Amino acid sequence: MSRTVYVNGAFIAEEDAQISVFDRGFLFADGVYEVCSVLKGKLLETEGHVARLHRSLNELDIPAPCSDEELLAAMEKLVADNDIDEGLVYLQVTRGAADRDFAYPKDPKPTLVMFTQAKKLLNDPVADKGITVITLPDLRWARRDIKTVGLLYPCMAKMEAKSKGAQDAWLLDDDGFVTEGTSNNAYIVTQDNKIVTRHLSNSILHGITRRSVLALAEEEGMVVEQRPFTPEEAYNAKEAFFTSASAFAMPVIKINDAVIGDGTPGEITQKLRAKYIELSLSI
Ligand code: PMP
C-alpha cells in the first residue's frame, strides 16, 4: 500500500514524491535527520528529537525549514494519515538544491522530507533473545555528535557484522575503546552492577534514548559511570546492551567470540527496557 509522505509542506503519495537532482543532501550528504518512534499512535520524545535537530542544523549553518509547531503538526498528521500504531517517523533536512559547489549557497532553501515506517516495537522477539555484535574500527568522521545523513561507514560496518553472522558492530576508537554501535549507544553492566557508557563528546551521537534510560537508571538507584570501556572489559561484564529510539534498550548477548553473562538478556537491561516502555506508554 502506498504511503503518504511529506515533502516541503506537501503531503503526497510516495510514488509522486520528488527531490531535485541538485539537492545537496544527495550530492554531498549535506543534511541531517531524526528518527522518532511511535507507540500506540503517539510520537515519543519529540522534545528531545526537535532539540537535537536544531543542534545539528546550527552546527552546519542550515536554516530550520519551518517552525517547531509546523514540524510537529506535520509529523502527527503523517502518523494519522498512514495509520501508524507502532513504528517511526523519519525526518530529513538538507541544505536544499543549488548548483554543485563545495561552498554553501548564499541563500539556502532547505529541503524537509518525512516518511513513516510501520514496525513492531513492543513485542520484539529480538529483544527476548538479545543480539550479537562484533567490534570494528570506527572509521567515521570526527563530528559524530552531528546527526548527518553521511551513513555509509555504519552501513559498511553493519554488512561486515552480517557477513560474520552477527547483527551489529560496536565501533572502536584509535585507543581501542568502544565509541558506540552503528546506530545506537553502547553500554555494559559491570560485575558489581555499575552501568558504564561512554561520556558525551564529539565522538558519539548524544542519544535521546540514552538520556532517558540513564535518568531511569538513576531513579532506580542504579550507579551510572559515564566513561569509555574496552571490548575486554565488556567480555567480562555481567550484561551488555544498547539504546536507540526504535530499539529502546536492547540486550547484547555476545561480543566477538565472548558470551556475555550466561548468554541471555540481563536483568538490569530487561528492567530498563520495561521501565522505558512503561514510561513511554504513560505519557
Ligand atoms: N548513535 C548513533 C550513531 C545513532 O545513529 C543513533 C540512532 N540514530 C544513536 C546513537 C541513538 O540515538 P537515539 O537514542 O536518539 O535514537
mmCIF file of C-alpha atoms and ligand atoms in Angstrom:
data_model
loop_
_atom_site.group_PDB
_atom_site.id
_atom_site.type_symbol
_atom_site.label_atom_id
_atom_site.label_comp_id
_atom_site.label_asym_id
_atom_site.label_seq_id
_atom_site.Cartn_x
_atom_site.Cartn_y
_atom_site.Cartn_z
ATOM 1 C CA MET A 1 0.000 0.000 0.000
ATOM 2 C CA SER A 2 1.262 3.456 -0.879
ATOM 3 C CA ARG A 3 2.204 5.729 1.998
ATOM 4 C CA THR A 4 1.626 9.408 2.253
ATOM 5 C CA VAL A 5 4.965 11.168 2.618
ATOM 6 C CA TYR A 6 5.842 14.784 3.295
ATOM 7 C CA VAL A 7 7.989 16.945 1.007
ATOM 8 C CA ASN A 8 8.434 20.664 1.695
ATOM 9 C CA GLY A 9 4.961 21.374 3.024
ATOM 10 C CA ALA A 10 3.049 18.910 0.834
ATOM 11 C CA PHE A 11 1.514 15.565 1.818
ATOM 12 C CA ILE A 12 1.733 13.330 -1.239
ATOM 13 C CA ALA A 13 1.687 9.689 -2.306
ATOM 14 C CA GLU A 14 5.174 8.188 -2.021
ATOM 15 C CA GLU A 15 5.353 7.391 -5.754
ATOM 16 C CA ASP A 16 4.740 11.049 -6.596
ATOM 17 C CA ALA A 17 7.358 12.488 -4.210
ATOM 18 C CA GLN A 18 10.265 14.257 -5.899
ATOM 19 C CA ILE A 19 13.574 15.816 -4.879
ATOM 20 C CA SER A 20 15.899 17.806 -7.155
ATOM 21 C CA VAL A 21 18.994 16.035 -8.518
ATOM 22 C CA PHE A 22 20.834 19.163 -7.331
ATOM 23 C CA ASP A 23 19.767 18.674 -3.721
ATOM 24 C CA ARG A 24 22.880 18.928 -1.554
ATOM 25 C CA GLY A 25 21.640 16.080 0.591
ATOM 26 C CA PHE A 26 22.008 13.870 -2.480
ATOM 27 C CA LEU A 27 25.259 15.397 -3.792
ATOM 28 C CA PHE A 28 27.203 15.999 -0.531
ATOM 29 C CA ALA A 29 25.256 14.229 2.251
ATOM 30 C CA ASP A 30 24.720 17.860 3.321
ATOM 31 C CA GLY A 31 21.802 17.151 5.600
ATOM 32 C CA VAL A 32 20.717 15.912 8.989
ATOM 33 C CA TYR A 33 17.971 13.624 10.209
ATOM 34 C CA GLU A 34 15.969 12.391 13.177
ATOM 35 C CA VAL A 35 14.038 9.214 13.904
ATOM 36 C CA CYS A 36 11.092 9.435 16.299
ATOM 37 C CA SER A 37 9.346 6.290 17.462
ATOM 38 C CA VAL A 38 5.580 5.869 17.576
ATOM 39 C CA LEU A 39 3.822 3.757 20.203
ATOM 40 C CA LYS A 40 0.044 3.387 20.265
ATOM 41 C CA GLY A 41 -0.148 6.098 17.611
ATOM 42 C CA LYS A 42 1.808 8.596 19.750
ATOM 43 C CA LEU A 43 5.193 10.107 18.934
ATOM 44 C CA LEU A 44 7.852 9.575 21.615
ATOM 45 C CA GLU A 45 10.460 12.040 22.886
ATOM 46 C CA THR A 46 9.561 14.751 20.372
ATOM 47 C CA GLU A 47 11.060 17.496 22.542
ATOM 48 C CA GLY A 48 14.470 15.788 22.634
ATOM 49 C CA HIS A 49 14.468 14.978 18.927
ATOM 50 C CA VAL A 50 13.471 18.505 17.906
ATOM 51 C CA ALA A 51 16.134 19.998 20.216
ATOM 52 C CA ARG A 52 18.798 17.723 18.739
ATOM 53 C CA LEU A 53 17.624 18.556 15.209
ATOM 54 C CA HIS A 54 18.213 22.247 15.962
ATOM 55 C CA ARG A 55 21.633 21.479 17.389
ATOM 56 C CA SER A 56 22.623 19.534 14.246
ATOM 57 C CA LEU A 57 21.264 22.301 11.973
ATOM 58 C CA ASN A 58 23.088 25.011 13.940
ATOM 59 C CA GLU A 59 26.407 23.158 13.799
ATOM 60 C CA LEU A 60 26.100 23.085 9.993
ATOM 61 C CA ASP A 61 24.519 26.540 9.469
ATOM 62 C CA ILE A 62 21.453 25.037 7.812
ATOM 63 C CA PRO A 63 18.350 27.166 8.429
ATOM 64 C CA ALA A 64 15.328 25.472 10.014
ATOM 65 C CA PRO A 65 12.845 24.589 7.257
ATOM 66 C CA CYS A 66 9.775 25.565 9.323
ATOM 67 C CA SER A 67 8.682 26.318 12.876
ATOM 68 C CA ASP A 68 8.701 23.562 15.515
ATOM 69 C CA GLU A 69 4.899 23.777 15.687
ATOM 70 C CA GLU A 70 4.593 23.170 11.942
ATOM 71 C CA LEU A 71 7.085 20.331 12.130
ATOM 72 C CA LEU A 72 5.291 18.568 14.976
ATOM 73 C CA ALA A 73 1.873 19.065 13.387
ATOM 74 C CA ALA A 74 3.166 17.561 10.118
ATOM 75 C CA MET A 75 4.694 14.589 11.963
ATOM 76 C CA GLU A 76 1.411 13.941 13.741
ATOM 77 C CA LYS A 77 -0.557 14.221 10.515
ATOM 78 C CA LEU A 78 1.742 11.700 8.825
ATOM 79 C CA VAL A 79 1.269 9.237 11.692
ATOM 80 C CA ALA A 80 -2.516 9.652 11.472
ATOM 81 C CA ASP A 81 -2.745 9.596 7.651
ATOM 82 C CA ASN A 82 -0.653 6.430 7.474
ATOM 83 C CA ASP A 83 -2.474 4.853 10.405
ATOM 84 C CA ILE A 84 0.748 4.106 12.296
ATOM 85 C CA ASP A 85 0.147 2.374 15.606
ATOM 86 C CA GLU A 86 3.742 1.198 16.181
ATOM 87 C CA GLY A 87 6.664 2.370 14.124
ATOM 88 C CA LEU A 88 8.590 5.518 13.416
ATOM 89 C CA VAL A 89 8.740 8.848 11.661
ATOM 90 C CA TYR A 90 11.935 9.607 9.750
ATOM 91 C CA LEU A 91 12.641 13.254 9.012
ATOM 92 C CA GLN A 92 15.484 14.719 6.998
ATOM 93 C CA VAL A 93 16.521 18.323 6.456
ATOM 94 C CA THR A 94 19.080 19.145 3.771
ATOM 95 C CA ARG A 95 20.602 22.436 2.674
ATOM 96 C CA GLY A 96 18.408 22.162 -0.427
ATOM 97 C CA ALA A 97 19.097 22.402 -4.157
ATOM 98 C CA ALA A 98 21.839 24.610 -5.612
ATOM 99 C CA ASP A 99 24.398 24.413 -8.433
ATOM 100 C CA ARG A 100 27.046 21.912 -7.367
ATOM 101 C CA ASP A 101 29.700 23.785 -5.375
ATOM 102 C CA PHE A 102 31.529 22.753 -2.196
ATOM 103 C CA ALA A 103 30.842 26.224 -0.763
ATOM 104 C CA TYR A 104 27.414 26.576 0.785
ATOM 105 C CA PRO A 105 24.862 28.544 -1.307
ATOM 106 C CA LYS A 106 24.260 32.096 -0.027
ATOM 107 C CA ASP A 107 20.517 31.844 0.403
ATOM 108 C CA PRO A 108 19.758 28.172 1.043
ATOM 109 C CA LYS A 109 16.209 26.874 0.813
ATOM 110 C CA PRO A 110 16.310 23.780 2.999
ATOM 111 C CA THR A 111 14.522 20.608 1.953
ATOM 112 C CA LEU A 112 12.349 18.845 4.539
ATOM 113 C CA VAL A 113 11.306 15.286 3.821
ATOM 114 C CA MET A 114 9.429 12.985 6.199
ATOM 115 C CA PHE A 115 8.008 9.492 5.973
ATOM 116 C CA THR A 116 6.653 6.825 8.291
ATOM 117 C CA GLN A 117 7.595 3.179 8.705
ATOM 118 C CA ALA A 118 5.327 0.707 10.473
ATOM 119 C CA LYS A 119 7.429 -1.529 12.749
ATOM 120 C CA LYS A 120 6.720 -3.797 15.704
ATOM 121 C CA LEU A 121 8.478 -2.236 18.668
ATOM 122 C CA LEU A 122 6.810 -3.643 21.778
ATOM 123 C CA ASN A 123 6.785 -7.395 21.287
ATOM 124 C CA ASP A 124 10.082 -7.629 19.500
ATOM 125 C CA PRO A 125 11.328 -11.255 19.528
ATOM 126 C CA VAL A 126 14.883 -9.968 19.056
ATOM 127 C CA ALA A 127 14.675 -8.254 22.441
ATOM 128 C CA ASP A 128 13.679 -11.554 24.097
ATOM 129 C CA LYS A 129 16.737 -13.265 22.700
ATOM 130 C CA GLY A 130 19.332 -10.490 22.615
ATOM 131 C CA ILE A 131 21.684 -9.711 19.762
ATOM 132 C CA THR A 132 25.297 -10.447 18.894
ATOM 133 C CA VAL A 133 27.843 -7.811 17.868
ATOM 134 C CA ILE A 134 31.363 -7.716 16.526
ATOM 135 C CA THR A 135 33.852 -4.891 17.024
ATOM 136 C CA LEU A 136 35.294 -2.888 14.138
ATOM 137 C CA PRO A 137 37.454 0.242 13.892
ATOM 138 C CA ASP A 138 35.425 3.459 13.986
ATOM 139 C CA LEU A 139 36.240 4.959 10.589
ATOM 140 C CA ARG A 140 33.518 7.651 10.661
ATOM 141 C CA TRP A 141 34.324 11.366 10.661
ATOM 142 C CA ALA A 142 35.149 13.113 13.943
ATOM 143 C CA ARG A 143 31.823 15.004 14.407
ATOM 144 C CA ARG A 144 29.601 12.095 15.333
ATOM 145 C CA ASP A 145 27.617 14.402 17.632
ATOM 146 C CA ILE A 146 26.003 15.875 14.490
ATOM 147 C CA LYS A 147 23.312 13.557 13.164
ATOM 148 C CA THR A 148 24.184 13.800 9.471
ATOM 149 C CA VAL A 149 22.928 11.581 6.679
ATOM 150 C CA GLY A 150 26.538 10.580 5.889
ATOM 151 C CA LEU A 151 25.932 6.990 6.999
ATOM 152 C CA LEU A 152 27.957 4.928 4.545
ATOM 153 C CA TYR A 153 30.514 3.629 7.057
ATOM 154 C CA PRO A 154 27.798 2.496 9.506
ATOM 155 C CA CYS A 155 26.180 0.666 6.541
ATOM 156 C CA MET A 156 29.520 -0.993 5.685
ATOM 157 C CA ALA A 157 30.045 -1.972 9.332
ATOM 158 C CA LYS A 158 26.550 -3.451 9.524
ATOM 159 C CA MET A 159 27.241 -5.532 6.396
ATOM 160 C CA GLU A 160 30.582 -6.708 7.813
ATOM 161 C CA ALA A 161 28.751 -7.761 11.004
ATOM 162 C CA LYS A 162 26.137 -9.651 8.962
ATOM 163 C CA SER A 163 28.819 -11.391 6.912
ATOM 164 C CA LYS A 164 30.294 -12.655 10.195
ATOM 165 C CA GLY A 165 26.919 -13.923 11.428
ATOM 166 C CA ALA A 166 26.399 -11.044 13.909
ATOM 167 C CA GLN A 167 23.631 -8.427 13.911
ATOM 168 C CA ASP A 168 25.557 -5.238 14.571
ATOM 169 C CA ALA A 169 29.001 -3.750 15.147
ATOM 170 C CA TRP A 170 30.379 -1.796 18.079
ATOM 171 C CA LEU A 171 32.966 0.671 16.845
ATOM 172 C CA LEU A 172 36.393 1.239 18.409
ATOM 173 C CA ASP A 173 38.373 4.489 18.596
ATOM 174 C CA ASP A 174 42.148 4.594 17.932
ATOM 175 C CA ASP A 175 42.850 3.761 21.593
ATOM 176 C CA GLY A 176 40.699 0.630 21.439
ATOM 177 C CA PHE A 177 37.726 1.993 23.400
ATOM 178 C CA VAL A 178 34.130 1.479 22.257
ATOM 179 C CA THR A 179 32.574 4.659 20.864
ATOM 180 C CA GLU A 180 29.054 3.370 20.063
ATOM 181 C CA GLY A 181 27.141 0.978 17.800
ATOM 182 C CA THR A 182 26.467 1.633 14.100
ATOM 183 C CA SER A 183 23.151 3.281 15.023
ATOM 184 C CA ASN A 184 22.928 3.112 18.806
ATOM 185 C CA ASN A 185 24.670 3.930 22.076
ATOM 186 C CA ALA A 186 26.577 1.087 23.793
ATOM 187 C CA TYR A 187 26.585 0.044 27.475
ATOM 188 C CA ILE A 188 27.910 -2.645 29.779
ATOM 189 C CA VAL A 189 26.885 -3.608 33.311
ATOM 190 C CA THR A 190 29.918 -4.499 35.426
ATOM 191 C CA GLN A 191 30.029 -7.476 37.801
ATOM 192 C CA ASP A 192 29.300 -5.012 40.658
ATOM 193 C CA ASN A 193 26.196 -3.723 38.815
ATOM 194 C CA LYS A 194 27.541 -0.396 37.538
ATOM 195 C CA ILE A 195 26.142 0.777 34.211
ATOM 196 C CA VAL A 196 29.015 2.031 32.065
ATOM 197 C CA THR A 197 28.555 4.034 28.867
ATOM 198 C CA ARG A 198 30.829 6.447 27.059
ATOM 199 C CA HIS A 199 30.576 10.095 28.159
ATOM 200 C CA LEU A 200 29.139 12.695 25.766
ATOM 201 C CA SER A 201 31.617 14.330 23.380
ATOM 202 C CA ASN A 202 32.057 14.744 19.609
ATOM 203 C CA SER A 203 32.898 11.014 19.434
ATOM 204 C CA ILE A 204 29.314 9.796 19.804
ATOM 205 C CA LEU A 205 25.770 10.806 18.999
ATOM 206 C CA HIS A 206 24.029 12.268 22.041
ATOM 207 C CA GLY A 207 21.241 9.709 22.098
ATOM 208 C CA ILE A 208 17.790 10.840 23.159
ATOM 209 C CA THR A 209 17.014 7.326 24.442
ATOM 210 C CA ARG A 210 20.392 7.325 26.239
ATOM 211 C CA ARG A 211 19.394 10.416 28.196
ATOM 212 C CA SER A 212 16.051 8.937 29.258
ATOM 213 C CA VAL A 213 17.420 5.475 30.063
ATOM 214 C CA LEU A 214 20.225 6.933 32.207
ATOM 215 C CA ALA A 215 17.685 9.087 34.058
ATOM 216 C CA LEU A 216 15.542 5.987 34.677
ATOM 217 C CA ALA A 217 18.598 4.047 35.885
ATOM 218 C CA GLU A 218 19.395 6.785 38.382
ATOM 219 C CA GLU A 219 15.780 6.927 39.548
ATOM 220 C CA GLU A 220 16.030 3.191 40.197
ATOM 221 C CA GLY A 221 19.113 3.816 42.359
ATOM 222 C CA MET A 222 21.472 2.205 39.852
ATOM 223 C CA VAL A 223 25.041 3.508 39.624
ATOM 224 C CA VAL A 224 25.965 5.016 36.251
ATOM 225 C CA GLU A 225 29.558 5.658 35.156
ATOM 226 C CA GLN A 226 29.985 7.738 32.001
ATOM 227 C CA ARG A 227 33.414 6.768 30.691
ATOM 228 C CA PRO A 228 34.944 4.794 27.829
ATOM 229 C CA PHE A 229 35.225 0.990 28.110
ATOM 230 C CA THR A 230 37.172 -1.578 26.096
ATOM 231 C CA PRO A 231 35.909 -4.785 24.449
ATOM 232 C CA GLU A 232 37.980 -6.723 27.055
ATOM 233 C CA GLU A 233 36.047 -5.044 29.873
ATOM 234 C CA ALA A 234 32.838 -5.853 28.010
ATOM 235 C CA TYR A 235 33.793 -9.554 27.624
ATOM 236 C CA ASN A 236 33.952 -9.778 31.429
ATOM 237 C CA ALA A 237 30.806 -7.751 32.053
ATOM 238 C CA LYS A 238 27.637 -9.119 33.597
ATOM 239 C CA GLU A 239 25.451 -7.604 30.865
ATOM 240 C CA ALA A 240 25.701 -5.542 27.714
ATOM 241 C CA PHE A 241 23.048 -3.595 25.845
ATOM 242 C CA PHE A 242 22.433 -0.687 23.508
ATOM 243 C CA THR A 243 19.837 2.058 23.222
ATOM 244 C CA SER A 244 18.181 3.820 20.305
ATOM 245 C CA ALA A 245 14.815 5.383 19.541
ATOM 246 C CA SER A 246 13.421 2.315 17.805
ATOM 247 C CA ALA A 247 15.197 -0.399 19.849
ATOM 248 C CA PHE A 248 14.675 1.175 23.321
ATOM 249 C CA ALA A 249 17.151 -0.813 25.495
ATOM 250 C CA MET A 250 18.256 -3.910 23.565
ATOM 251 C CA PRO A 251 20.240 -6.767 25.160
ATOM 252 C CA VAL A 252 23.602 -7.766 23.660
ATOM 253 C CA ILE A 253 24.482 -11.366 24.499
ATOM 254 C CA LYS A 254 27.723 -11.895 22.585
ATOM 255 C CA ILE A 255 30.580 -9.578 21.604
ATOM 256 C CA ASN A 256 33.023 -11.087 19.099
ATOM 257 C CA ASP A 257 33.586 -14.608 20.485
ATOM 258 C CA ALA A 258 32.753 -13.740 24.094
ATOM 259 C CA VAL A 259 29.379 -14.739 25.520
ATOM 260 C CA ILE A 260 28.200 -12.033 27.929
ATOM 261 C CA GLY A 261 26.956 -13.307 31.295
ATOM 262 C CA ASP A 262 25.012 -16.517 30.712
ATOM 263 C CA GLY A 263 24.216 -15.597 27.109
ATOM 264 C CA THR A 264 20.664 -14.416 27.806
ATOM 265 C CA PRO A 265 19.301 -10.853 28.231
ATOM 266 C CA GLY A 266 20.465 -9.431 31.556
ATOM 267 C CA GLU A 267 18.230 -8.485 34.457
ATOM 268 C CA ILE A 268 19.202 -4.807 34.558
ATOM 269 C CA THR A 269 18.806 -4.467 30.790
ATOM 270 C CA GLN A 270 15.356 -6.027 30.917
ATOM 271 C CA LYS A 271 14.346 -3.810 33.796
ATOM 272 C CA LEU A 272 15.473 -0.669 31.969
ATOM 273 C CA ARG A 273 13.702 -1.786 28.792
ATOM 274 C CA ALA A 274 10.468 -2.429 30.704
ATOM 275 C CA LYS A 275 10.724 0.912 32.559
ATOM 276 C CA TYR A 276 11.381 2.822 29.344
ATOM 277 C CA ILE A 277 8.368 1.227 27.636
ATOM 278 C CA GLU A 278 6.192 1.813 30.710
ATOM 279 C CA LEU A 279 7.191 5.486 30.797
ATOM 280 C CA SER A 280 6.627 5.883 27.038
ATOM 281 C CA LEU A 281 3.138 4.365 27.245
ATOM 282 C CA SER A 282 2.185 6.511 30.222
ATOM 283 C CA ILE A 283 2.864 9.891 28.586
HETATM 284 N N1 PMP B 1 24.355 6.579 17.961
HETATM 285 C C1 PMP B 1 24.183 6.575 16.631
HETATM 286 C C2 PMP B 1 25.377 6.562 15.741
HETATM 287 C C3 PMP B 1 22.889 6.563 16.091
HETATM 288 O O1 PMP B 1 22.721 6.564 14.754
HETATM 289 C C4 PMP B 1 21.769 6.538 16.967
HETATM 290 C C5 PMP B 1 20.364 6.482 16.449
HETATM 291 N N2 PMP B 1 20.092 7.299 15.395
HETATM 292 C C6 PMP B 1 22.008 6.544 18.352
HETATM 293 C C7 PMP B 1 23.315 6.571 18.812
HETATM 294 C C8 PMP B 1 20.864 6.534 19.335
HETATM 295 O O2 PMP B 1 20.220 7.772 19.374
HETATM 296 P P1 PMP B 1 18.682 7.890 19.762
HETATM 297 O O3 PMP B 1 18.542 7.248 21.112
HETATM 298 O O4 PMP B 1 18.437 9.343 19.805
HETATM 299 O O5 PMP B 1 17.931 7.162 18.712
#
